[in-house]
PDB file of C-alpha atoms in Angstrom:
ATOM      1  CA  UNK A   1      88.720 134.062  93.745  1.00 91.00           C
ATOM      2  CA  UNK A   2      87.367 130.607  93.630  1.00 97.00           C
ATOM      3  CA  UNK A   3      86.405 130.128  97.371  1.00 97.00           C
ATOM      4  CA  UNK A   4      84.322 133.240  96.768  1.00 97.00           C
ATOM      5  CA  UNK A   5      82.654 131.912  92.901  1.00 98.00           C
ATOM      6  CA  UNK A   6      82.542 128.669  94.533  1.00 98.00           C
ATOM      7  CA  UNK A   7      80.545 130.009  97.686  1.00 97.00           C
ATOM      8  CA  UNK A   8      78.075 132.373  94.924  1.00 97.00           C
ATOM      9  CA  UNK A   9      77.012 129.368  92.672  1.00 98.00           C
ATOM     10  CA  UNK A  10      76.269 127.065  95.994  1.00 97.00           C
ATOM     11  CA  UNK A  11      74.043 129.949  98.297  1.00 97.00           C
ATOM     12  CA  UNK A  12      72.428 131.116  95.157  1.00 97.00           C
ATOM     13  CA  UNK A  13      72.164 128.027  92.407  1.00 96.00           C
ATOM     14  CA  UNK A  14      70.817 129.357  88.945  1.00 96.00           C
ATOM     15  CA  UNK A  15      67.763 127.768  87.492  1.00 95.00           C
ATOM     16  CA  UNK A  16      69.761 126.097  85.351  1.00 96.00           C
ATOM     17  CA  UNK A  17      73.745 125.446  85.447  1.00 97.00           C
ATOM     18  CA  UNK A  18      75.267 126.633  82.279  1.00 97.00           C
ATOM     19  CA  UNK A  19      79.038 125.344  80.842  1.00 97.00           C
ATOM     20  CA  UNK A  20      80.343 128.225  82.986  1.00 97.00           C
ATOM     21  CA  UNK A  21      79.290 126.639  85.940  1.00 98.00           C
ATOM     22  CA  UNK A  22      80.586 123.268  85.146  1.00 98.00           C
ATOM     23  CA  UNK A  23      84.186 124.851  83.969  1.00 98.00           C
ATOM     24  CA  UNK A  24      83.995 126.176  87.675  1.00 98.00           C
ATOM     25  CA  UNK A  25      83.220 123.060  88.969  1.00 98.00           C
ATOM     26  CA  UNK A  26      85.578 121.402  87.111  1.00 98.00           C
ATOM     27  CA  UNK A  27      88.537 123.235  88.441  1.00 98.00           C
ATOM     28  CA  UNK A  28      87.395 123.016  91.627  1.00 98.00           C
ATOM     29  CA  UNK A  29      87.937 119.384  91.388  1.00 98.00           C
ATOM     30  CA  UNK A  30      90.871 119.314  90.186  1.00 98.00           C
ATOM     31  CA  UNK A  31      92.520 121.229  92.995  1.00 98.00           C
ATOM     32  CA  UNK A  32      90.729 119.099  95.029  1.00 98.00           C
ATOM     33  CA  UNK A  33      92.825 116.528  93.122  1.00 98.00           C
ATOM     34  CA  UNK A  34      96.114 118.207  93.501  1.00 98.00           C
ATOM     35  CA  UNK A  35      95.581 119.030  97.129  1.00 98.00           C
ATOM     36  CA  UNK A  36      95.853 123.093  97.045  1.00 98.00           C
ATOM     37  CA  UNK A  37      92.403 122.981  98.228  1.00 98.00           C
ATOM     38  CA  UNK A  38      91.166 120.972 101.660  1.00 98.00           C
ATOM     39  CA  UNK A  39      88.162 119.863 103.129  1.00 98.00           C
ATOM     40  CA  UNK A  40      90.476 120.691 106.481  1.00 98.00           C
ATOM     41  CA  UNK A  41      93.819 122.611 106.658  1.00 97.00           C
ATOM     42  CA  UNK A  42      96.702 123.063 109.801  1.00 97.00           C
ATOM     43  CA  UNK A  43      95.880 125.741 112.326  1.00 97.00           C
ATOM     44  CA  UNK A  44      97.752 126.054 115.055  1.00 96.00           C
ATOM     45  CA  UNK A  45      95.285 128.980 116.617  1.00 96.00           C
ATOM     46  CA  UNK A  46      92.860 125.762 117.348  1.00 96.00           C
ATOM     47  CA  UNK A  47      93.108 123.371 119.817  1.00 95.00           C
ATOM     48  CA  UNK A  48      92.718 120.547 117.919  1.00 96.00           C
ATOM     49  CA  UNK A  49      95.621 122.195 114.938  1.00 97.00           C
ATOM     50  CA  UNK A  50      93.163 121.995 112.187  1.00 98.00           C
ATOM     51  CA  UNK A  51      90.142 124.060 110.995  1.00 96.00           C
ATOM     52  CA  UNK A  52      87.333 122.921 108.695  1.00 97.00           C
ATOM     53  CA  UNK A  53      87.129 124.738 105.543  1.00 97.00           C
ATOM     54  CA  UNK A  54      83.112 125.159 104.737  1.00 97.00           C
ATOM     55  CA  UNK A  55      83.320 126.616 101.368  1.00 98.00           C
ATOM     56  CA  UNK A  56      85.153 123.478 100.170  1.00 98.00           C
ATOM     57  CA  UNK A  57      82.382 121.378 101.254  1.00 97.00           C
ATOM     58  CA  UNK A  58      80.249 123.667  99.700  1.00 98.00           C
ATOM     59  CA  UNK A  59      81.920 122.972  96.819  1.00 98.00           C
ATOM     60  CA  UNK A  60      81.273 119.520  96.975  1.00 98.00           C
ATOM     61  CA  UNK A  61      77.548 119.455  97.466  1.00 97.00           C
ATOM     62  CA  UNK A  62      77.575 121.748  94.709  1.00 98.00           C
ATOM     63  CA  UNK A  63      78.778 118.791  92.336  1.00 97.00           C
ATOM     64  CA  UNK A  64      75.983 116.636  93.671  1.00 97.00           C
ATOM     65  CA  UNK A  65      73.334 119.030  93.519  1.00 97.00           C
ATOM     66  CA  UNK A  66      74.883 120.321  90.033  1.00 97.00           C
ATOM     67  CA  UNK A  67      75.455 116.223  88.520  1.00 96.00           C
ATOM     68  CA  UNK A  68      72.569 113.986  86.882  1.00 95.00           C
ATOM     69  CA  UNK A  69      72.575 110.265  87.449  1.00 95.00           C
ATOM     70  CA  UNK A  70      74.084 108.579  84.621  1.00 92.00           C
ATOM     71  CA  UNK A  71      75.129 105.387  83.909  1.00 89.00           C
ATOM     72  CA  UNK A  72      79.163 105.098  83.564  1.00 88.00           C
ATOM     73  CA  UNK A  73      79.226 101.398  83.564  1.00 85.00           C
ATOM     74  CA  UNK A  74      82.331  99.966  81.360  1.00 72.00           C
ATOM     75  CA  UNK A  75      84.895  96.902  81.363  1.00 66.00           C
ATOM     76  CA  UNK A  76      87.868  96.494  79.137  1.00 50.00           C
ATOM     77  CA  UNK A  77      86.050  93.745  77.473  1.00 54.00           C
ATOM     78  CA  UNK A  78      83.074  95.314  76.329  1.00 61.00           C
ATOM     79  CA  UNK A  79      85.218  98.688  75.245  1.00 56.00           C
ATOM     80  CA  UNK A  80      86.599  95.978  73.182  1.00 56.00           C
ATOM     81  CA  UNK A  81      83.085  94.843  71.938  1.00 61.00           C
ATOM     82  CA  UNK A  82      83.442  91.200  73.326  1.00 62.00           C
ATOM     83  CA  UNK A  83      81.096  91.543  75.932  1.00 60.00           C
ATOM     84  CA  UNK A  84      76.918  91.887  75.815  1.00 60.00           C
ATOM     85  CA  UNK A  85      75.346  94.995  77.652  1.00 57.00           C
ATOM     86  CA  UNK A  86      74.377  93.135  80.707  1.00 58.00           C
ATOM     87  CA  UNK A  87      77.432  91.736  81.164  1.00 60.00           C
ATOM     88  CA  UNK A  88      78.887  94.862  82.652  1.00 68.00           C
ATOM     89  CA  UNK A  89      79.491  96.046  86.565  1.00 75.00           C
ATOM     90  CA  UNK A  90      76.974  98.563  86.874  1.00 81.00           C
ATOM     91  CA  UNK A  91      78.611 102.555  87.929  1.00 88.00           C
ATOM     92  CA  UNK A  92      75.627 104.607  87.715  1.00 90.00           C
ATOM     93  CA  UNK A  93      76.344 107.754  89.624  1.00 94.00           C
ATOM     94  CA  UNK A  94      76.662 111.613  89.617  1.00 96.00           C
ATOM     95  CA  UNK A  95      77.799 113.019  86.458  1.00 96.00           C
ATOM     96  CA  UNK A  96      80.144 115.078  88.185  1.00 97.00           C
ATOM     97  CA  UNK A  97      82.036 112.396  90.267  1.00 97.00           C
ATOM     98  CA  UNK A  98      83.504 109.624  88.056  1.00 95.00           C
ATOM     99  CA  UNK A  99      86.330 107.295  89.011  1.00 95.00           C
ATOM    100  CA  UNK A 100      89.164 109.591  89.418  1.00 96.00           C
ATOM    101  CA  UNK A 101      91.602 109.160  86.947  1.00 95.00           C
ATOM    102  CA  UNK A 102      95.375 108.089  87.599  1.00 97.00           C
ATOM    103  CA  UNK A 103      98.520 107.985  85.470  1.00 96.00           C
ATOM    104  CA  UNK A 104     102.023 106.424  86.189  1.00 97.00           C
ATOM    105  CA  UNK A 105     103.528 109.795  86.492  1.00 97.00           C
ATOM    106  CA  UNK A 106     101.117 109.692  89.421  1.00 97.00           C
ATOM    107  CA  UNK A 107     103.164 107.691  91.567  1.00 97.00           C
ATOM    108  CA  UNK A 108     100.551 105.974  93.181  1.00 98.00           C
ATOM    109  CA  UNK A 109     100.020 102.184  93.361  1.00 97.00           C
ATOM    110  CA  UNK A 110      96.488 100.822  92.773  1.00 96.00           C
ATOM    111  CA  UNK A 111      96.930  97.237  93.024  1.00 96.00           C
ATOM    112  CA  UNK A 112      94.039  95.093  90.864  1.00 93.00           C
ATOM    113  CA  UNK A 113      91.000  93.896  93.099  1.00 92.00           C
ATOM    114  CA  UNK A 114      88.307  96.210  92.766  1.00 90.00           C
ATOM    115  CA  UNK A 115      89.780  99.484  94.470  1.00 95.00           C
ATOM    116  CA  UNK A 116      87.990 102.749  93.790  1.00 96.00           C
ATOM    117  CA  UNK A 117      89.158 106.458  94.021  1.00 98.00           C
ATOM    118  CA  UNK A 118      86.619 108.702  93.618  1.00 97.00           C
ATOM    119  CA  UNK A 119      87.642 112.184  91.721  1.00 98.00           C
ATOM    120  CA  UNK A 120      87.852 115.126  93.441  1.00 98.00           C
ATOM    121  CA  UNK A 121      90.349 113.524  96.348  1.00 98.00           C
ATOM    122  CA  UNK A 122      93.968 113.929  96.464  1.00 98.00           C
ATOM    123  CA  UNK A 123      95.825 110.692  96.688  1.00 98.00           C
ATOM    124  CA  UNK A 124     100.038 111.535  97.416  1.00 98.00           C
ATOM    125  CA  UNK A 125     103.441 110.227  95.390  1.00 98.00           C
ATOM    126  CA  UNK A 126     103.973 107.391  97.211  1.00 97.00           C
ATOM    127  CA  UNK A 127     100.523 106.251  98.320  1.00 98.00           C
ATOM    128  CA  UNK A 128      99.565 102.412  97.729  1.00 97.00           C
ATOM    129  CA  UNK A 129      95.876 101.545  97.307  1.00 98.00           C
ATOM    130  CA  UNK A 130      95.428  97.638  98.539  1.00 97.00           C
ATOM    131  CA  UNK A 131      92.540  95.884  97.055  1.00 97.00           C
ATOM    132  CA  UNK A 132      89.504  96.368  97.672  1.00 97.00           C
ATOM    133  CA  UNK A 133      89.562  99.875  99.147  1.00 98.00           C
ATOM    134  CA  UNK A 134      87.728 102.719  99.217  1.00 98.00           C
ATOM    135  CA  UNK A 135      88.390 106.522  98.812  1.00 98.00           C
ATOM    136  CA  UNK A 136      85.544 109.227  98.761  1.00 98.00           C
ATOM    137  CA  UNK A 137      85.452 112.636  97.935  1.00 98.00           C
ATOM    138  CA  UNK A 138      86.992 115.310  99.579  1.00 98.00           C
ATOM    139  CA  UNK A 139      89.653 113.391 100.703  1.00 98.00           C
ATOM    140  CA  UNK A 140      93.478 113.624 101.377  1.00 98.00           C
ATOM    141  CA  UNK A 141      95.398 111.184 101.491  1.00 98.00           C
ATOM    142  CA  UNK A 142      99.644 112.429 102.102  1.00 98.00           C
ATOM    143  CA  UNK A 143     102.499 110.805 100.754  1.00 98.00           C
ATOM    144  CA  UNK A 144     103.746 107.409 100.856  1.00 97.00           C
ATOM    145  CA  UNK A 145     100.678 106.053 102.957  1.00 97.00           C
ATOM    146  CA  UNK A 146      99.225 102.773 102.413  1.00 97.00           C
ATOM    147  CA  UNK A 147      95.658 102.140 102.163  1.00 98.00           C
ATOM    148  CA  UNK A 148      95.122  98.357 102.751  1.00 97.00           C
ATOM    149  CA  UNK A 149      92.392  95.844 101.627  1.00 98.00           C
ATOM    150  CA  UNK A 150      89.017  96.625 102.718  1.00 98.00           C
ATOM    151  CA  UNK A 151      90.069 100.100 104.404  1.00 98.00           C
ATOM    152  CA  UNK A 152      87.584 103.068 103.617  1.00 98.00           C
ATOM    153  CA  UNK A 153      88.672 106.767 103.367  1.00 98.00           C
ATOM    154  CA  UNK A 154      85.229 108.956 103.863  1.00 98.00           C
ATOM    155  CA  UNK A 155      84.482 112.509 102.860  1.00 98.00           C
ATOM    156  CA  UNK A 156      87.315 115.007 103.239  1.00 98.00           C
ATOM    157  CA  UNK A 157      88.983 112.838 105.741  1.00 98.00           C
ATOM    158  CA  UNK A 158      92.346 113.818 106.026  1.00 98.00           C
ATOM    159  CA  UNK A 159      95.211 111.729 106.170  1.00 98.00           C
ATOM    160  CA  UNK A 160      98.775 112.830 106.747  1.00 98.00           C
ATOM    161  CA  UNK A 161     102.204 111.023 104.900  1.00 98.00           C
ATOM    162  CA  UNK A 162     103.484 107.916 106.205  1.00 96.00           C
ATOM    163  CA  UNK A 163     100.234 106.697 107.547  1.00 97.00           C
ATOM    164  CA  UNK A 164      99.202 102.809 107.390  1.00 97.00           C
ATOM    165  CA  UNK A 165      95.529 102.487 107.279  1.00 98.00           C
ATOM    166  CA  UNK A 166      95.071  99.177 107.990  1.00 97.00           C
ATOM    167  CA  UNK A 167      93.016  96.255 106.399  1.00 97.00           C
ATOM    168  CA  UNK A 168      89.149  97.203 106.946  1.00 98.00           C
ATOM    169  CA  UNK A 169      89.691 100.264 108.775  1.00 98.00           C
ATOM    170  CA  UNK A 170      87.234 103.012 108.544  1.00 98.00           C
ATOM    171  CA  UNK A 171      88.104 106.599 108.245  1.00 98.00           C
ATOM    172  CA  UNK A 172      84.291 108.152 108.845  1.00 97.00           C
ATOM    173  CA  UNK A 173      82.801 111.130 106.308  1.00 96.00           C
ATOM    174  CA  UNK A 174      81.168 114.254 106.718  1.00 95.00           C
ATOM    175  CA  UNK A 175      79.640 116.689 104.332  1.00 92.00           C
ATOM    176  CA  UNK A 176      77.039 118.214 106.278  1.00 87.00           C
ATOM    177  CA  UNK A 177      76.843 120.650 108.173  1.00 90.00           C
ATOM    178  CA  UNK A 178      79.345 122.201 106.305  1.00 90.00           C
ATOM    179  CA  UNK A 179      81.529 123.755 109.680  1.00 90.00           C
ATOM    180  CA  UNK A 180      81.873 119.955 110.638  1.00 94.00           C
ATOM    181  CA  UNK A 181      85.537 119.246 111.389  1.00 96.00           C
ATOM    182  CA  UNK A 182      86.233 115.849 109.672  1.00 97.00           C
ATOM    183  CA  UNK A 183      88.203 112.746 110.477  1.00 98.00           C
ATOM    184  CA  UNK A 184      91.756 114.031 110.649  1.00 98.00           C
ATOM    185  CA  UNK A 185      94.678 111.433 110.863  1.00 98.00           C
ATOM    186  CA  UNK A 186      98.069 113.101 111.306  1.00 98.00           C
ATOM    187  CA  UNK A 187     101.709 111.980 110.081  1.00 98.00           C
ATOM    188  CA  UNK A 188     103.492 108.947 111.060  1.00 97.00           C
ATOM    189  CA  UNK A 189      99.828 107.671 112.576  1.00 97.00           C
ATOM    190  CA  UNK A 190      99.378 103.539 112.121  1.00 97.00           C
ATOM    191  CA  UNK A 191      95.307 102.554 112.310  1.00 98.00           C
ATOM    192  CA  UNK A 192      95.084  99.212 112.986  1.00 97.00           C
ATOM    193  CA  UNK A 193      92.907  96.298 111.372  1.00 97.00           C
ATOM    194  CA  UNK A 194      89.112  96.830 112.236  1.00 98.00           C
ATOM    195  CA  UNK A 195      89.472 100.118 114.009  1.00 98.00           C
ATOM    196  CA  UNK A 196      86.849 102.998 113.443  1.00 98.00           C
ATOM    197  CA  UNK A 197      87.405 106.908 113.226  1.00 98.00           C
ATOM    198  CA  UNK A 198      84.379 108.698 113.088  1.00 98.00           C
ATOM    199  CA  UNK A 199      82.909 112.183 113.862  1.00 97.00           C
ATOM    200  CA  UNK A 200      85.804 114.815 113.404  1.00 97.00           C
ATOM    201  CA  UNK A 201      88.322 112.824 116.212  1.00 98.00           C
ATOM    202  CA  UNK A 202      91.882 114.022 115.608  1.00 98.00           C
ATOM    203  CA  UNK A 203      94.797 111.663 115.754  1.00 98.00           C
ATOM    204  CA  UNK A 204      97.657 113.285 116.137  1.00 98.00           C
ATOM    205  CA  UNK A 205     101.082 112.430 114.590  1.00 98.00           C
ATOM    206  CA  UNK A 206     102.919 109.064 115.525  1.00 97.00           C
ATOM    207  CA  UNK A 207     100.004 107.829 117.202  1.00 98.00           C
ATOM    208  CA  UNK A 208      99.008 104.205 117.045  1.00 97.00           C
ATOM    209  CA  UNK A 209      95.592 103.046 117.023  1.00 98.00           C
ATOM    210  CA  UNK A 210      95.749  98.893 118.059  1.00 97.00           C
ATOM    211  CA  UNK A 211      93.093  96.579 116.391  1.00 97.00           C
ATOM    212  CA  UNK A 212      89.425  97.078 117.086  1.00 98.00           C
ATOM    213  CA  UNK A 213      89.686 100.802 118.490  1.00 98.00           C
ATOM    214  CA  UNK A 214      86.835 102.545 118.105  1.00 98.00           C
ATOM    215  CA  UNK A 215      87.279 106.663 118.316  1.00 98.00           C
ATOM    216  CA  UNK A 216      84.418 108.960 118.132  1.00 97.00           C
ATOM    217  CA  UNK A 217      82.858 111.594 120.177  1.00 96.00           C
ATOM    218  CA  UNK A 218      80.627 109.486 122.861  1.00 95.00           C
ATOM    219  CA  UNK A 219      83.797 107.364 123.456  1.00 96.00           C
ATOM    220  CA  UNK A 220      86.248 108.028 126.280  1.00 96.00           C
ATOM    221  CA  UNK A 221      90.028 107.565 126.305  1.00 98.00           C
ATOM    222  CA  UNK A 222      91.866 106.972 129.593  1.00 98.00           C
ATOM    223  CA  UNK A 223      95.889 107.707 130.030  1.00 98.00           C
ATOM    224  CA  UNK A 224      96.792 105.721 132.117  1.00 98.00           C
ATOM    225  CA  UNK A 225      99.910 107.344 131.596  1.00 98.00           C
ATOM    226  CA  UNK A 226      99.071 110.608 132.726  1.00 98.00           C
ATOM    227  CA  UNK A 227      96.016 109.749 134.184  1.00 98.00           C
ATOM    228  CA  UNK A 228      93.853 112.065 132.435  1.00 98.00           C
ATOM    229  CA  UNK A 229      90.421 111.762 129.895  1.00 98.00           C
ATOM    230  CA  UNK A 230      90.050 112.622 127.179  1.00 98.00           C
ATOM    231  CA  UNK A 231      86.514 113.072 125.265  1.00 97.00           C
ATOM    232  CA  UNK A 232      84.613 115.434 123.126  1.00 97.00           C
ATOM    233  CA  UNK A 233      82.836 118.616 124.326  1.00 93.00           C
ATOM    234  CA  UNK A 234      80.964 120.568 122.547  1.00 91.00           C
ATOM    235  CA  UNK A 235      82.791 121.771 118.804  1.00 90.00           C
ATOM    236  CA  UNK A 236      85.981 120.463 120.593  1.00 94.00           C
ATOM    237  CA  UNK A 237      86.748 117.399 119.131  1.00 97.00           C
ATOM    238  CA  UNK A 238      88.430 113.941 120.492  1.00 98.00           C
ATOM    239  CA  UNK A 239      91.680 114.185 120.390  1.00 98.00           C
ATOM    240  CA  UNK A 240      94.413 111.758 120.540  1.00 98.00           C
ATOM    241  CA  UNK A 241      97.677 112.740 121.812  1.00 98.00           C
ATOM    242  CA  UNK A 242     100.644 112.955 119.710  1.00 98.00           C
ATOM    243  CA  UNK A 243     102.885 109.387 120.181  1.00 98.00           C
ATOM    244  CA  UNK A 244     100.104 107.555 122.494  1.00 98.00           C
ATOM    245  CA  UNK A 245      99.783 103.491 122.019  1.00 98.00           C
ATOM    246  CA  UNK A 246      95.814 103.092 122.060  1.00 98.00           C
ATOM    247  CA  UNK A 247      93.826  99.883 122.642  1.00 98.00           C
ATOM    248  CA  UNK A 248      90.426  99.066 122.752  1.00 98.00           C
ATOM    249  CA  UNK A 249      89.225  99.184 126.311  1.00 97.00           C
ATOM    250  CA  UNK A 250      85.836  98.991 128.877  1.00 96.00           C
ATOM    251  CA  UNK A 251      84.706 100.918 131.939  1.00 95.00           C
ATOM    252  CA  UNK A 252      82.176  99.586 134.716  1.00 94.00           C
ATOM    253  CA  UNK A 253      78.629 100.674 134.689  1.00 94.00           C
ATOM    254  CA  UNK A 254      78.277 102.288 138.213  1.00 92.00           C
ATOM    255  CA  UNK A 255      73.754 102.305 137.450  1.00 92.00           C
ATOM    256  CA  UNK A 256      72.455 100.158 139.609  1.00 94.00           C
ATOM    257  CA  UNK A 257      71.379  97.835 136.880  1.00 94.00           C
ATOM    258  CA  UNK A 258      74.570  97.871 135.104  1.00 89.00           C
ATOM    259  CA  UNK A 259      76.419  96.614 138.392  1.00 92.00           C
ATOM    260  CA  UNK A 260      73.885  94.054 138.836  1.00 93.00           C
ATOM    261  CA  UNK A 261      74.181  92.685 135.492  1.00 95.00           C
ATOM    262  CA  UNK A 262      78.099  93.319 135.917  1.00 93.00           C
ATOM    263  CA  UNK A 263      78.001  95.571 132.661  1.00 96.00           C
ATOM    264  CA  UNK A 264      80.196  97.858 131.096  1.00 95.00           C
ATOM    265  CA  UNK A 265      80.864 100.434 128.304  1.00 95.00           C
ATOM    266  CA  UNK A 266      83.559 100.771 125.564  1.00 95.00           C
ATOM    267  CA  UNK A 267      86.202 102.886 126.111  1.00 97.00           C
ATOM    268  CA  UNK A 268      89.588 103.112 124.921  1.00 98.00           C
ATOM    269  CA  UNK A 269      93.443 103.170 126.436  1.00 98.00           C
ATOM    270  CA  UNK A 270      96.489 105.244 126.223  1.00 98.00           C
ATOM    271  CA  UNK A 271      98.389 102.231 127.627  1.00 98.00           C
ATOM    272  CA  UNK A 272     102.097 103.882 126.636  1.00 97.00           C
ATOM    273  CA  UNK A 273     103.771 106.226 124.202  1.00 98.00           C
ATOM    274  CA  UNK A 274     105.696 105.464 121.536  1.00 95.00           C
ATOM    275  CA  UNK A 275     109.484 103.923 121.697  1.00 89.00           C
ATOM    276  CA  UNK A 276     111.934 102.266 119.423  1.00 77.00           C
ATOM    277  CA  UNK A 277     110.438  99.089 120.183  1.00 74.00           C
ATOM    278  CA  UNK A 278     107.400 100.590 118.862  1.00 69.00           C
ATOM    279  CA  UNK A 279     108.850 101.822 116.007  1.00 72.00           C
ATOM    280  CA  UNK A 280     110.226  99.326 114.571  1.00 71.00           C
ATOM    281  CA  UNK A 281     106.829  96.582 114.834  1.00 70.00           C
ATOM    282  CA  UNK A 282     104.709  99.389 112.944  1.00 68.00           C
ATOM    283  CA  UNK A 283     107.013 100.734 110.673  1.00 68.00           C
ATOM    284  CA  UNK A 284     106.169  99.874 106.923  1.00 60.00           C
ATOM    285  CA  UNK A 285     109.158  98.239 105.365  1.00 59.00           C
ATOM    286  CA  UNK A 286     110.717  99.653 102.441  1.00 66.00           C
ATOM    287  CA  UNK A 287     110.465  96.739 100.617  1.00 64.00           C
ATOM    288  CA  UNK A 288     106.542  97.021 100.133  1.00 68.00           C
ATOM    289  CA  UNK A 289     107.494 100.395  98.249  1.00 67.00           C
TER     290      UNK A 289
END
């Protein structure tokens, strides 16, 4: 019922949205915020296990196109009265996509710093936000995963339980087009400090990402394990193999040019799979939790 109200209100929009449409909207959102609706689900008929889920995203731009900017600017001081007007951080925003709002019964950690969590995402039991950090919309984020300082979740990126996301790591977004598979981070997966995600890879579970990898679909990854590729092609995704170690890496520029200049590309490489010595330098310890 709602994937099919939801995909009515977006491919034909009223000429004006009435409280009907908003009530809609609204539990749209939350389901987005309890997770029985994703941006991306399992599949195991795909190659890469997942499958985007358009009308969700369609959902999404509906908020934007449905919202008006407003301005939802507030500290504790001035809801005290203590504080002038222009004393304030300014939120001005969508309408429709506030701060998201989070309880104790929650069981999620925001630590103070200047995190945000933007409603309409689904952040696990478990999960601890590190300041400052970013979530967007559409995202998932599973249980007991730990977003640290300066990381950045985009739009309906999936991320699986047990996940670090390490200090100012980037999960990249996508809205549009709507078929777009996004950023999809698996179980048991450790991103390390500075590395990048972008454009739909898939990183499947137990993988580790070292510091400074970049994954997206114009970069290659080399096994040097198996001695195979891996790259995008076509709606095929990058995907990363289920347990691989991955480093930031460079190939040779065989142009003439680029061997006269001795230059090279990034890349990126599967240098071993996991072990118990991996295991036990990435695993979060229980007494962060």
């Amino acid at each position: 019922m709602l994937p099919s109200q939801i995909e009515k209100l977006f491919d034909h929009p009223p000429a004006e949205y009435e409280e009907e449409h908003f009530e809609l909207f609204d539990r749209f959102k939350a389901a987005l915020n309890r997770g029985e609706v994703r941006a991306a689900e399992p599949d195991a008929s795909t190659k890469s296990g997942w499958r985007a889920n358009a009308w969700v995203k369609k959902g999404i731009l509906l908020g934007f196109r449905m919202g008006a900017t407003v301005d939802m600017s507030v500290s504790a001081a001035e809801a005290a009265g203590d504080l002038p007007h222009q004393a304030r951080q300014a939120f001005i925003d969508k309408s429709t996509y506030p701060l998201r709002k989070f309880d104790v019964s929650d069981g999620v950690r925001i630590v103070p710093g200047g995190s945000s969590v933007r409603d309409g995402s689904h952040i696990g039991r478990g999960v601890i936000c590190m300041p400052p950090m970013f979530v967007n919309v559409g995202a998932y984020v599973g249980e007991n995963t730990m977003i640290d300082s300066h990381a950045l979740v985009g739009s309906c990126a999936q991320v699986g339980k047990n996940c670090h996301i390490s200090a100012a790591s980037q999960l990249g977004g996508v809205l549009e087009p709507v078929g777009a598979m996004p950023v999809i981070i698996e179980d048991h997966v450790m991103v390390g400090g500075n590395s990048g995600v972008y454009e739909g890879t898939v990183v499947k579970a137990r993988a580790v990402l070292g510091s400074g990898t970049i994954l997206n679909r114009s970069i290659s990854v080399y096994d040097l394990v198996k001695d195979a590729v891996y790259t995008a092609s076509g709606d095929d995704p990058l995907i990363i193999p289920e347990e691989a170690i991955v480093v930031p890496g460079s190939r040779a520029i065989t142009h003439d040019v680029g061997k006269k200049h001795g230059l090279s590309l990034q890349a990126a490489v599967i240098v071993k799979y996991r072990d118990g010595k991996t295991d036990s330098r990435v695993r979060l310890e229980d007494l962060l939790r």
